[in-house]
């Protein structure tokens, strides 16, 4: 059974070892992002290490921005080369995300979000946390003429 974008996004948010997990998860969860053809869904940590080290060099050469690449390389370098991984590929416009997990879609090993050469990473607007939305506004409590030190 294929893993849903929603599950992948939720799993990415729990992957504390990925510094840019919020940006990648927001991209995966976006309605415009769709699964892409995936010629090699089953792979190994050794293959991921080799492919993405090469891509890291290419990304530097072609000035391609990427989120999550450093974290992916650090994680797979600690794994056994024959450890089995699954790859999910998702695309929207000029952007691609590759997400690697241990086969269940929950235990994320790493993820990379990148665009085409000369295209910056997508700007993701995070929604406000629920607590902030429910917090009462204090504007109406200020008296006229009071100095606003934080405005």
PDB file of C-alpha atoms in Angstrom, residues 18 75 109 129:
ATOM      1  CA  UNK A  18      16.493  16.783   9.751  1.00  0.00           C
ATOM      2  CA  UNK A  75      22.586   9.962   8.537  1.00  0.00           C
ATOM      3  CA  UNK A 109      16.070   8.366   7.459  1.00  0.00           C
ATOM      4  CA  UNK A 129       0.234  27.560  15.804  1.00  0.00           C
TER       5      UNK A 129
END
